[in-house]
Amino acid sequence: MKKKNTYEKVLFIVNNYIVFFALVAFVTTCCMMLFVTILSDTLQLSLTEENINVAAKLTFGNVVLLSFIFTVIDVVRRKLTVERPVKRITDATEKMMQGDFSVRIKPISRFGTDAKFNEIIDCFNKMAEELSGVETLRTDFIANVSHEMKTPLSVMQNFGTLLQDPDLPADKRLEYAKGITDGSRRISDMMTNILKLNRLENQQIYCNATEYNLSEQLCECLLQFENVWEKKGIEIETEIAEDVMITADEELLYLVWNNLLSNAFKFTPEGGTVALSLAADDAYAVIKVKDTGCGMSPEVGAHIFEKFYQGDTSRATQGNGLGLALVKRVIDIMEGEIGVESTPGAGSTFTVKVRRQQGE
Ligand code: ADP
């Protein structure tokens, strides 16, 4: 902190000590005058000039002494109960301003101290904790994005170098060019997901609700994966209640179904089954996406909604660990529920429950 200059020091002493001293002196003088006046009136004393001279000198001495004692007591009290806690708080704030979010302030002993300082200290410590959490998230986020970008970039670099060979056969040229296209698509997908997630994280209020047919939306979304299920020979089972209307953000819910189905097809081996169901009552719609894929252990299941988390690293190149984080964020905005039941080697079932009328 900036050191106090001489002018500030003088001003501080005048403000804190001399003004206090003068006030106490004034009050003490008034009290003594009052006392002497009442005493002389009551006892019918007639004071001589000599009496008054002696009394005035003694009174002046007493006033100075008493005011000095009070000022010293006040200085000590102020140092212990005000300046010390304030210094602790300002020192910690300065450390935090320099980027040290691990700083915490020890509560001040309750004895003889204004408890309000401990309230400020509690708030400060909570704020420091929150900020250090945000800082960790930020650094983790940067590390994750850099890591996710490094792999496709180095693959693209290698293909670029190979493509520089003038004698490269046409089929190899095509293969390497495709490698570059795939890598750039991966980066572009990741960027799109990061932007969506960022937008959703800043969005607290749910606003774009329209009434639409949820049954149709689920069927349309499923049909998008026709190529995949045909190629992998995956069997499809559906149990979709007809014409279930919902008032919600169509685009956001599409994101949910698309991610859940894309994972189901990605993690289900050839010849497996993917099932999609929709059931509804007056208030809620319940959607289940079930697959007979690799499933996941409870340890993996506990982290799947975290950003950049990938439980199955063998399929890391087919995703970026952001899909389920997006899904969870959308469901949270809609104040819905999402859960997963999974058995390793047998498959997983994701269940989503959303209100049919948002905002109710
Ligand atoms: P990614 O794009 O890498 O798939 P997600 O956020 O969609 O990222 O999924 C995170 C992790 O959750 C996956 O890496 C995988 O381990 C697990 N997971 C998600 N869906 C399924 C599923 N249907 N079957 C098995 N594991 C799954």
Short mmCIF file of C-alpha atoms and ligand atoms in Angstrom, two decimals:
data_model
loop_
_atom_site.label_atom_id
_atom_site.label_comp_id
_atom_site.label_asym_id
_atom_site.label_seq_id
_atom_site.Cartn_x
_atom_site.Cartn_y
_atom_site.Cartn_z
CA MET A 1 0.00 0.00 0.00
CA LYS A 2 1.08 3.60 -0.63
CA LYS A 3 3.04 4.97 2.36
CA LYS A 4 1.39 7.97 4.08
CA ASN A 5 3.16 11.26 3.33
CA THR A 6 3.89 13.86 6.07
CA TYR A 7 0.81 15.96 5.30
CA GLU A 8 -1.45 12.91 5.61
CA LYS A 9 0.28 11.94 8.87
CA VAL A 10 -0.32 15.40 10.38
CA LEU A 11 -3.92 15.35 9.23
CA PHE A 12 -4.34 11.86 10.75
CA ILE A 13 -2.93 13.00 14.12
CA VAL A 14 -5.09 16.18 14.14
CA ASN A 15 -8.20 14.23 13.18
CA ASN A 16 -7.72 11.33 15.54
CA TYR A 17 -5.93 12.61 18.59
CA ILE A 18 -6.06 16.41 18.87
CA VAL A 19 -9.77 16.69 18.04
CA PHE A 20 -10.54 13.93 20.54
CA PHE A 21 -8.33 15.61 23.16
CA ALA A 22 -10.08 18.98 22.61
CA LEU A 23 -13.52 17.38 22.85
CA VAL A 24 -12.74 15.61 26.11
CA ALA A 25 -11.20 18.83 27.50
CA PHE A 26 -14.33 20.78 26.56
CA VAL A 27 -16.68 18.24 28.14
CA THR A 28 -14.56 17.98 31.32
CA THR A 29 -14.38 21.79 31.65
CA CYS A 30 -18.16 22.08 31.28
CA CYS A 31 -18.67 19.40 33.95
CA MET A 32 -16.29 21.05 36.37
CA MET A 33 -17.81 24.53 35.83
CA LEU A 34 -21.24 23.13 36.41
CA PHE A 35 -20.08 21.34 39.54
CA VAL A 36 -18.39 24.44 40.97
CA THR A 37 -21.39 26.69 40.18
CA ILE A 38 -23.89 24.30 41.79
CA LEU A 39 -21.59 23.78 44.79
CA SER A 40 -21.09 27.49 45.43
CA ASP A 41 -24.83 28.19 45.00
CA THR A 42 -25.86 25.36 47.33
CA LEU A 43 -23.36 26.22 50.05
CA GLN A 44 -23.89 30.00 49.61
CA LEU A 45 -20.12 30.44 49.23
CA SER A 46 -18.73 33.77 48.17
CA LEU A 47 -15.50 33.12 46.27
CA THR A 48 -12.62 35.55 46.51
CA GLU A 49 -10.38 36.37 43.56
CA GLU A 50 -7.58 34.39 45.18
CA ASN A 51 -9.89 31.31 45.58
CA ILE A 52 -10.86 31.58 41.91
CA ASN A 53 -7.23 31.89 40.76
CA VAL A 54 -6.16 28.76 42.66
CA ALA A 55 -9.30 26.81 41.57
CA ALA A 56 -8.81 27.83 37.91
CA LYS A 57 -5.20 26.64 37.86
CA LEU A 58 -6.11 23.34 39.57
CA THR A 59 -9.09 22.82 37.29
CA PHE A 60 -7.00 23.55 34.18
CA GLY A 61 -4.40 21.02 35.33
CA ASN A 62 -7.11 18.44 36.03
CA VAL A 63 -8.76 19.01 32.66
CA VAL A 64 -5.45 18.56 30.81
CA LEU A 65 -4.57 15.45 32.80
CA LEU A 66 -7.99 13.82 32.40
CA SER A 67 -8.16 14.64 28.69
CA PHE A 68 -4.67 13.21 28.20
CA ILE A 69 -5.59 9.97 30.03
CA PHE A 70 -8.81 9.61 27.98
CA THR A 71 -6.92 10.24 24.74
CA VAL A 72 -4.31 7.59 25.58
CA ILE A 73 -7.08 5.09 26.45
CA ASP A 74 -8.82 5.91 23.17
CA VAL A 75 -5.61 5.54 21.13
CA VAL A 76 -4.93 2.08 22.61
CA ARG A 77 -8.56 1.01 22.16
CA ARG A 78 -8.59 2.24 18.58
CA LYS A 79 -5.29 0.52 17.75
CA LEU A 80 -6.50 -2.81 19.12
CA THR A 81 -10.13 -2.86 18.04
CA VAL A 82 -10.13 -0.86 14.82
CA GLU A 83 -6.71 -0.39 13.25
CA ARG A 84 -5.50 -3.97 13.78
CA PRO A 85 -8.51 -5.66 12.10
CA VAL A 86 -8.57 -3.04 9.35
CA LYS A 87 -4.87 -3.68 8.66
CA ARG A 88 -5.46 -7.43 8.49
CA ILE A 89 -8.28 -6.91 6.00
CA THR A 90 -6.38 -4.40 3.82
CA ASP A 91 -3.23 -6.60 3.78
CA ALA A 92 -5.30 -9.58 2.62
CA THR A 93 -7.14 -7.49 0.01
CA GLU A 94 -3.82 -6.30 -1.37
CA LYS A 95 -2.53 -9.87 -1.66
CA MET A 96 -5.70 -10.79 -3.51
CA MET A 97 -5.30 -7.82 -5.85
CA GLN A 98 -1.88 -9.24 -6.74
CA GLY A 99 -3.56 -12.52 -7.76
CA ASP A 100 -3.10 -14.60 -4.59
CA PHE A 101 -6.55 -16.15 -4.12
CA SER A 102 -5.36 -18.56 -1.42
CA VAL A 103 -5.29 -15.76 1.16
CA ARG A 104 -7.70 -16.08 4.13
CA ILE A 105 -8.10 -13.80 7.18
CA LYS A 106 -8.07 -15.25 10.69
CA PRO A 107 -11.18 -14.14 12.62
CA ILE A 108 -10.47 -11.56 15.30
CA SER A 109 -10.93 -12.58 18.93
CA ARG A 110 -14.49 -11.71 19.96
CA PHE A 111 -13.24 -10.25 23.28
CA GLY A 112 -13.50 -6.48 23.25
CA THR A 113 -13.80 -6.28 19.49
CA ASP A 114 -16.57 -5.08 17.28
CA ALA A 115 -18.11 -8.32 15.95
CA LYS A 116 -18.91 -6.48 12.69
CA PHE A 117 -15.27 -7.00 11.67
CA ASN A 118 -15.73 -10.74 11.88
CA GLU A 119 -18.78 -10.42 9.62
CA ILE A 120 -16.61 -8.58 7.06
CA ILE A 121 -13.86 -11.21 7.49
CA ASP A 122 -16.36 -14.06 6.94
CA CYS A 123 -17.60 -12.39 3.74
CA PHE A 124 -14.03 -11.79 2.56
CA ASN A 125 -13.06 -15.43 3.15
CA LYS A 126 -16.14 -16.64 1.27
CA MET A 127 -15.36 -14.30 -1.62
CA ALA A 128 -11.72 -15.52 -1.70
CA GLU A 129 -12.93 -19.11 -1.81
CA GLU A 130 -15.33 -18.39 -4.70
CA LEU A 131 -12.66 -16.50 -6.62
CA SER A 132 -10.06 -19.23 -6.17
CA GLY A 133 -12.65 -21.73 -7.50
CA VAL A 134 -13.27 -19.53 -10.54
CA GLU A 135 -9.53 -19.11 -11.06
CA THR A 136 -8.99 -22.89 -10.97
CA LEU A 137 -11.83 -23.35 -13.45
CA ARG A 138 -10.31 -20.71 -15.73
CA THR A 139 -6.82 -22.23 -15.71
CA ASP A 140 -8.25 -25.75 -16.13
CA PHE A 141 -10.36 -24.50 -19.00
CA ILE A 142 -7.37 -22.96 -20.79
CA ALA A 143 -5.30 -26.12 -20.21
CA ASN A 144 -8.15 -28.29 -21.56
CA VAL A 145 -8.74 -26.19 -24.66
CA SER A 146 -5.02 -26.07 -25.45
CA HIS A 147 -4.73 -29.82 -24.96
CA GLU A 148 -7.77 -30.53 -27.14
CA MET A 149 -6.43 -28.30 -29.91
CA LYS A 150 -2.88 -29.63 -29.86
CA THR A 151 -3.70 -33.13 -31.11
CA PRO A 152 -5.68 -32.21 -34.26
CA LEU A 153 -3.25 -29.39 -35.00
CA SER A 154 -0.21 -31.67 -34.93
CA VAL A 155 -2.06 -34.26 -37.05
CA MET A 156 -2.91 -31.53 -39.58
CA GLN A 157 0.70 -30.35 -39.53
CA ASN A 158 1.96 -33.87 -40.32
CA PHE A 159 -0.50 -34.30 -43.19
CA GLY A 160 0.48 -30.86 -44.51
CA THR A 161 4.16 -31.87 -44.54
CA LEU A 162 3.35 -35.17 -46.30
CA LEU A 163 1.27 -33.36 -48.92
CA GLN A 164 4.31 -31.32 -49.92
CA ASP A 165 5.83 -34.41 -51.62
CA PRO A 166 5.40 -33.82 -55.39
CA ASP A 167 5.49 -37.56 -56.18
CA LEU A 168 2.61 -38.42 -53.85
CA PRO A 169 0.10 -40.85 -55.41
CA ALA A 170 -3.42 -39.45 -55.87
CA ASP A 171 -5.06 -41.77 -53.28
CA LYS A 172 -2.55 -40.75 -50.58
CA ARG A 173 -3.08 -37.09 -51.45
CA LEU A 174 -6.81 -37.57 -50.94
CA GLU A 175 -6.29 -39.42 -47.66
CA TYR A 176 -4.04 -36.69 -46.23
CA ALA A 177 -6.34 -33.91 -47.42
CA LYS A 178 -9.22 -35.71 -45.67
CA GLY A 179 -7.12 -35.91 -42.52
CA ILE A 180 -6.67 -32.13 -42.60
CA THR A 181 -10.40 -31.58 -43.20
CA ASP A 182 -11.29 -33.91 -40.27
CA GLY A 183 -8.85 -32.16 -37.94
CA SER A 184 -10.13 -28.68 -38.79
CA ARG A 185 -13.74 -29.93 -38.37
CA ARG A 186 -12.85 -31.22 -34.92
CA ILE A 187 -11.43 -27.87 -33.87
CA SER A 188 -14.37 -26.04 -35.39
CA ASP A 189 -16.86 -28.34 -33.56
CA MET A 190 -15.07 -27.75 -30.31
CA MET A 191 -15.12 -23.98 -30.81
CA THR A 192 -18.85 -24.10 -31.62
CA ASN A 193 -19.50 -26.08 -28.43
CA ILE A 194 -17.39 -23.73 -26.33
CA LEU A 195 -19.29 -20.74 -27.69
CA LYS A 196 -22.65 -22.43 -27.05
CA LEU A 197 -21.62 -23.38 -23.53
CA ASN A 198 -20.38 -19.87 -22.86
CA ARG A 199 -23.67 -18.42 -24.09
CA LEU A 200 -25.65 -20.87 -21.95
CA GLU A 201 -23.53 -20.26 -18.87
CA ASN A 202 -24.22 -16.56 -19.08
CA GLN A 203 -27.92 -17.21 -19.63
CA GLN A 204 -29.74 -17.42 -16.33
CA ILE A 205 -33.25 -16.83 -17.52
CA TYR A 206 -35.09 -19.07 -19.81
CA CYS A 207 -36.73 -16.93 -22.44
CA ASN A 208 -37.21 -18.43 -25.93
CA ALA A 209 -40.18 -20.68 -25.19
CA THR A 210 -42.66 -21.62 -27.93
CA GLU A 211 -45.24 -24.40 -28.04
CA TYR A 212 -44.20 -27.25 -30.35
CA ASN A 213 -44.58 -30.97 -30.92
CA LEU A 214 -41.93 -32.79 -28.87
CA SER A 215 -42.79 -36.21 -30.35
CA GLU A 216 -42.01 -34.94 -33.84
CA GLN A 217 -38.81 -33.29 -32.73
CA LEU A 218 -37.54 -36.56 -31.20
CA CYS A 219 -38.39 -38.52 -34.38
CA GLU A 220 -36.65 -35.95 -36.59
CA CYS A 221 -33.58 -35.97 -34.40
CA LEU A 222 -33.42 -39.77 -34.42
CA LEU A 223 -33.70 -39.86 -38.23
CA GLN A 224 -30.56 -37.72 -38.49
CA PHE A 225 -28.61 -40.79 -37.38
CA GLU A 226 -30.06 -43.13 -40.04
CA ASN A 227 -26.72 -43.39 -41.86
CA VAL A 228 -24.94 -44.34 -38.64
CA TRP A 229 -27.39 -47.05 -37.54
CA GLU A 230 -27.48 -48.53 -41.03
CA LYS A 231 -23.71 -48.56 -41.30
CA LYS A 232 -23.26 -50.18 -37.86
CA GLY A 233 -26.29 -52.46 -38.15
CA ILE A 234 -27.79 -51.04 -34.98
CA GLU A 235 -31.38 -51.95 -34.16
CA ILE A 236 -33.72 -49.09 -33.26
CA GLU A 237 -36.56 -49.35 -30.75
CA THR A 238 -38.97 -46.48 -30.20
CA GLU A 239 -41.85 -45.92 -27.84
CA ILE A 240 -42.75 -42.32 -28.44
CA ALA A 241 -46.10 -41.04 -27.20
CA GLU A 242 -47.85 -39.22 -30.05
CA ASP A 243 -48.34 -35.46 -30.31
CA VAL A 244 -46.88 -34.49 -26.96
CA MET A 245 -46.86 -30.70 -27.01
CA ILE A 246 -44.34 -28.77 -24.95
CA THR A 247 -43.69 -25.08 -24.38
CA ALA A 248 -39.92 -24.75 -24.33
CA ASP A 249 -36.92 -23.56 -26.31
CA GLU A 250 -36.95 -25.88 -29.33
CA GLU A 251 -33.35 -25.24 -30.31
CA LEU A 252 -31.98 -25.90 -26.83
CA LEU A 253 -33.91 -29.15 -26.40
CA TYR A 254 -32.76 -30.30 -29.84
CA LEU A 255 -29.20 -29.90 -28.56
CA VAL A 256 -30.04 -32.27 -25.69
CA TRP A 257 -31.56 -35.06 -27.82
CA ASN A 258 -28.84 -34.70 -30.43
CA ASN A 259 -26.04 -35.11 -27.90
CA LEU A 260 -27.67 -38.02 -26.06
CA LEU A 261 -28.44 -39.89 -29.30
CA SER A 262 -25.04 -39.17 -30.80
CA ASN A 263 -23.38 -40.64 -27.68
CA ALA A 264 -25.70 -43.66 -27.75
CA PHE A 265 -24.73 -44.41 -31.37
CA LYS A 266 -21.06 -43.66 -30.75
CA PHE A 267 -20.73 -45.98 -27.75
CA THR A 268 -22.88 -48.82 -29.12
CA PRO A 269 -20.97 -51.46 -31.08
CA GLU A 270 -22.16 -53.00 -34.35
CA GLY A 271 -25.31 -55.09 -33.98
CA GLY A 272 -26.37 -53.33 -30.76
CA THR A 273 -29.64 -51.59 -29.93
CA VAL A 274 -30.58 -47.96 -29.31
CA ALA A 275 -34.00 -47.23 -27.82
CA LEU A 276 -35.77 -43.90 -27.59
CA SER A 277 -38.93 -43.36 -25.55
CA LEU A 278 -41.21 -40.50 -24.61
CA ALA A 279 -43.93 -40.59 -21.98
CA ALA A 280 -45.87 -37.62 -20.67
CA ASP A 281 -48.45 -36.63 -18.11
CA ASP A 282 -50.10 -33.21 -17.82
CA ALA A 283 -47.10 -31.60 -16.17
CA TYR A 284 -43.98 -33.47 -17.25
CA ALA A 285 -42.42 -35.16 -20.25
CA VAL A 286 -39.97 -38.02 -19.61
CA ILE A 287 -37.53 -39.00 -22.33
CA LYS A 288 -35.25 -42.02 -22.18
CA VAL A 289 -32.29 -42.78 -24.44
CA LYS A 290 -31.13 -46.33 -23.92
CA ASP A 291 -28.25 -48.16 -25.56
CA THR A 292 -26.51 -51.51 -25.35
CA GLY A 293 -23.08 -49.93 -25.63
CA CYS A 294 -19.97 -50.12 -23.50
CA GLY A 295 -21.66 -48.56 -20.44
CA MET A 296 -19.63 -46.85 -17.74
CA SER A 297 -18.36 -47.43 -14.22
CA PRO A 298 -19.86 -45.40 -11.32
CA GLU A 299 -16.54 -43.43 -11.15
CA VAL A 300 -16.91 -42.36 -14.79
CA GLY A 301 -20.65 -41.73 -14.33
CA ALA A 302 -19.90 -39.26 -11.52
CA HIS A 303 -17.93 -36.98 -13.87
CA ILE A 304 -19.64 -37.19 -17.25
CA PHE A 305 -21.38 -33.81 -16.92
CA GLU A 306 -18.10 -31.97 -16.32
CA LYS A 307 -16.57 -29.89 -19.09
CA PHE A 308 -13.94 -31.74 -21.16
CA TYR A 309 -14.40 -34.97 -19.25
CA GLN A 310 -14.00 -38.06 -21.40
CA GLY A 311 -14.40 -41.40 -19.68
CA ASP A 312 -13.75 -43.50 -22.74
CA THR A 313 -10.42 -42.24 -24.09
CA SER A 314 -10.41 -44.75 -26.97
CA ARG A 315 -13.12 -42.62 -28.60
CA ALA A 316 -11.54 -39.31 -27.60
CA THR A 317 -11.10 -38.23 -31.23
CA GLN A 318 -14.88 -38.53 -31.82
CA GLY A 319 -15.76 -35.87 -29.28
CA ASN A 320 -14.37 -33.25 -26.97
CA GLY A 321 -16.08 -33.93 -23.65
CA LEU A 322 -18.34 -30.90 -23.93
CA GLY A 323 -21.55 -32.58 -25.14
CA LEU A 324 -22.94 -33.66 -21.77
CA ALA A 325 -21.79 -30.42 -20.09
CA LEU A 326 -23.98 -28.60 -22.62
CA VAL A 327 -26.86 -31.01 -22.01
CA LYS A 328 -26.65 -30.52 -18.25
CA ARG A 329 -26.56 -26.74 -18.58
CA VAL A 330 -29.68 -26.74 -20.78
CA ILE A 331 -31.53 -29.00 -18.35
CA ASP A 332 -30.48 -26.79 -15.43
CA ILE A 333 -31.74 -23.66 -17.20
CA MET A 334 -35.06 -25.45 -17.75
CA GLU A 335 -35.08 -26.58 -14.11
CA GLY A 336 -35.46 -30.13 -15.33
CA GLU A 337 -33.72 -33.33 -14.25
CA ILE A 338 -31.25 -35.64 -15.94
CA GLY A 339 -29.92 -38.95 -14.67
CA VAL A 340 -28.03 -41.94 -15.96
CA GLU A 341 -28.13 -45.63 -15.14
CA SER A 342 -25.29 -47.63 -16.57
CA THR A 343 -23.66 -51.03 -16.33
CA PRO A 344 -20.17 -51.45 -17.76
CA GLY A 345 -20.32 -53.76 -20.79
CA ALA A 346 -24.13 -53.81 -20.85
CA GLY A 347 -25.25 -50.29 -21.74
CA SER A 348 -26.57 -46.99 -20.45
CA THR A 349 -29.92 -45.27 -20.04
CA PHE A 350 -30.14 -41.50 -19.87
CA THR A 351 -33.43 -40.18 -18.45
CA VAL A 352 -34.52 -36.57 -18.90
CA LYS A 353 -37.54 -35.05 -17.12
CA VAL A 354 -38.73 -31.60 -18.19
CA ARG A 355 -41.83 -29.54 -17.42
CA ARG A 356 -44.22 -29.24 -20.36
CA GLN A 357 -44.89 -25.61 -19.53
CA GLN A 358 -41.70 -23.74 -18.79
CA GLY A 359 -41.89 -21.01 -16.18
CA GLU A 360 -44.76 -22.59 -14.25
P1 ADP B 1 -17.77 -36.75 -25.77
O1 ADP B 1 -18.06 -35.74 -26.83
O2 ADP B 1 -16.32 -36.95 -25.57
O3 ADP B 1 -18.54 -37.99 -25.93
P2 ADP B 1 -19.61 -36.13 -23.68
O4 ADP B 1 -19.66 -34.96 -22.77
O5 ADP B 1 -20.75 -36.29 -24.63
O6 ADP B 1 -18.23 -36.05 -24.44
O7 ADP B 1 -19.48 -37.46 -22.83
C1 ADP B 1 -18.53 -37.51 -21.76
C2 ADP B 1 -18.20 -38.95 -21.44
O8 ADP B 1 -19.36 -39.61 -20.93
C3 ADP B 1 -17.76 -39.78 -22.60
O9 ADP B 1 -16.36 -39.62 -22.87
C4 ADP B 1 -18.09 -41.20 -22.13
O10 ADP B 1 -17.07 -41.70 -21.30
C5 ADP B 1 -19.32 -40.99 -21.27
N1 ADP B 1 -20.57 -41.32 -21.99
C6 ADP B 1 -21.48 -40.46 -22.46
N2 ADP B 1 -22.52 -41.09 -23.03
C7 ADP B 1 -22.26 -42.40 -22.93
C8 ADP B 1 -22.96 -43.61 -23.34
N3 ADP B 1 -24.12 -43.56 -23.98
N4 ADP B 1 -22.35 -44.80 -23.06
C9 ADP B 1 -21.18 -44.85 -22.41
N5 ADP B 1 -20.47 -43.78 -21.99
C10 ADP B 1 -21.00 -42.58 -22.26
#
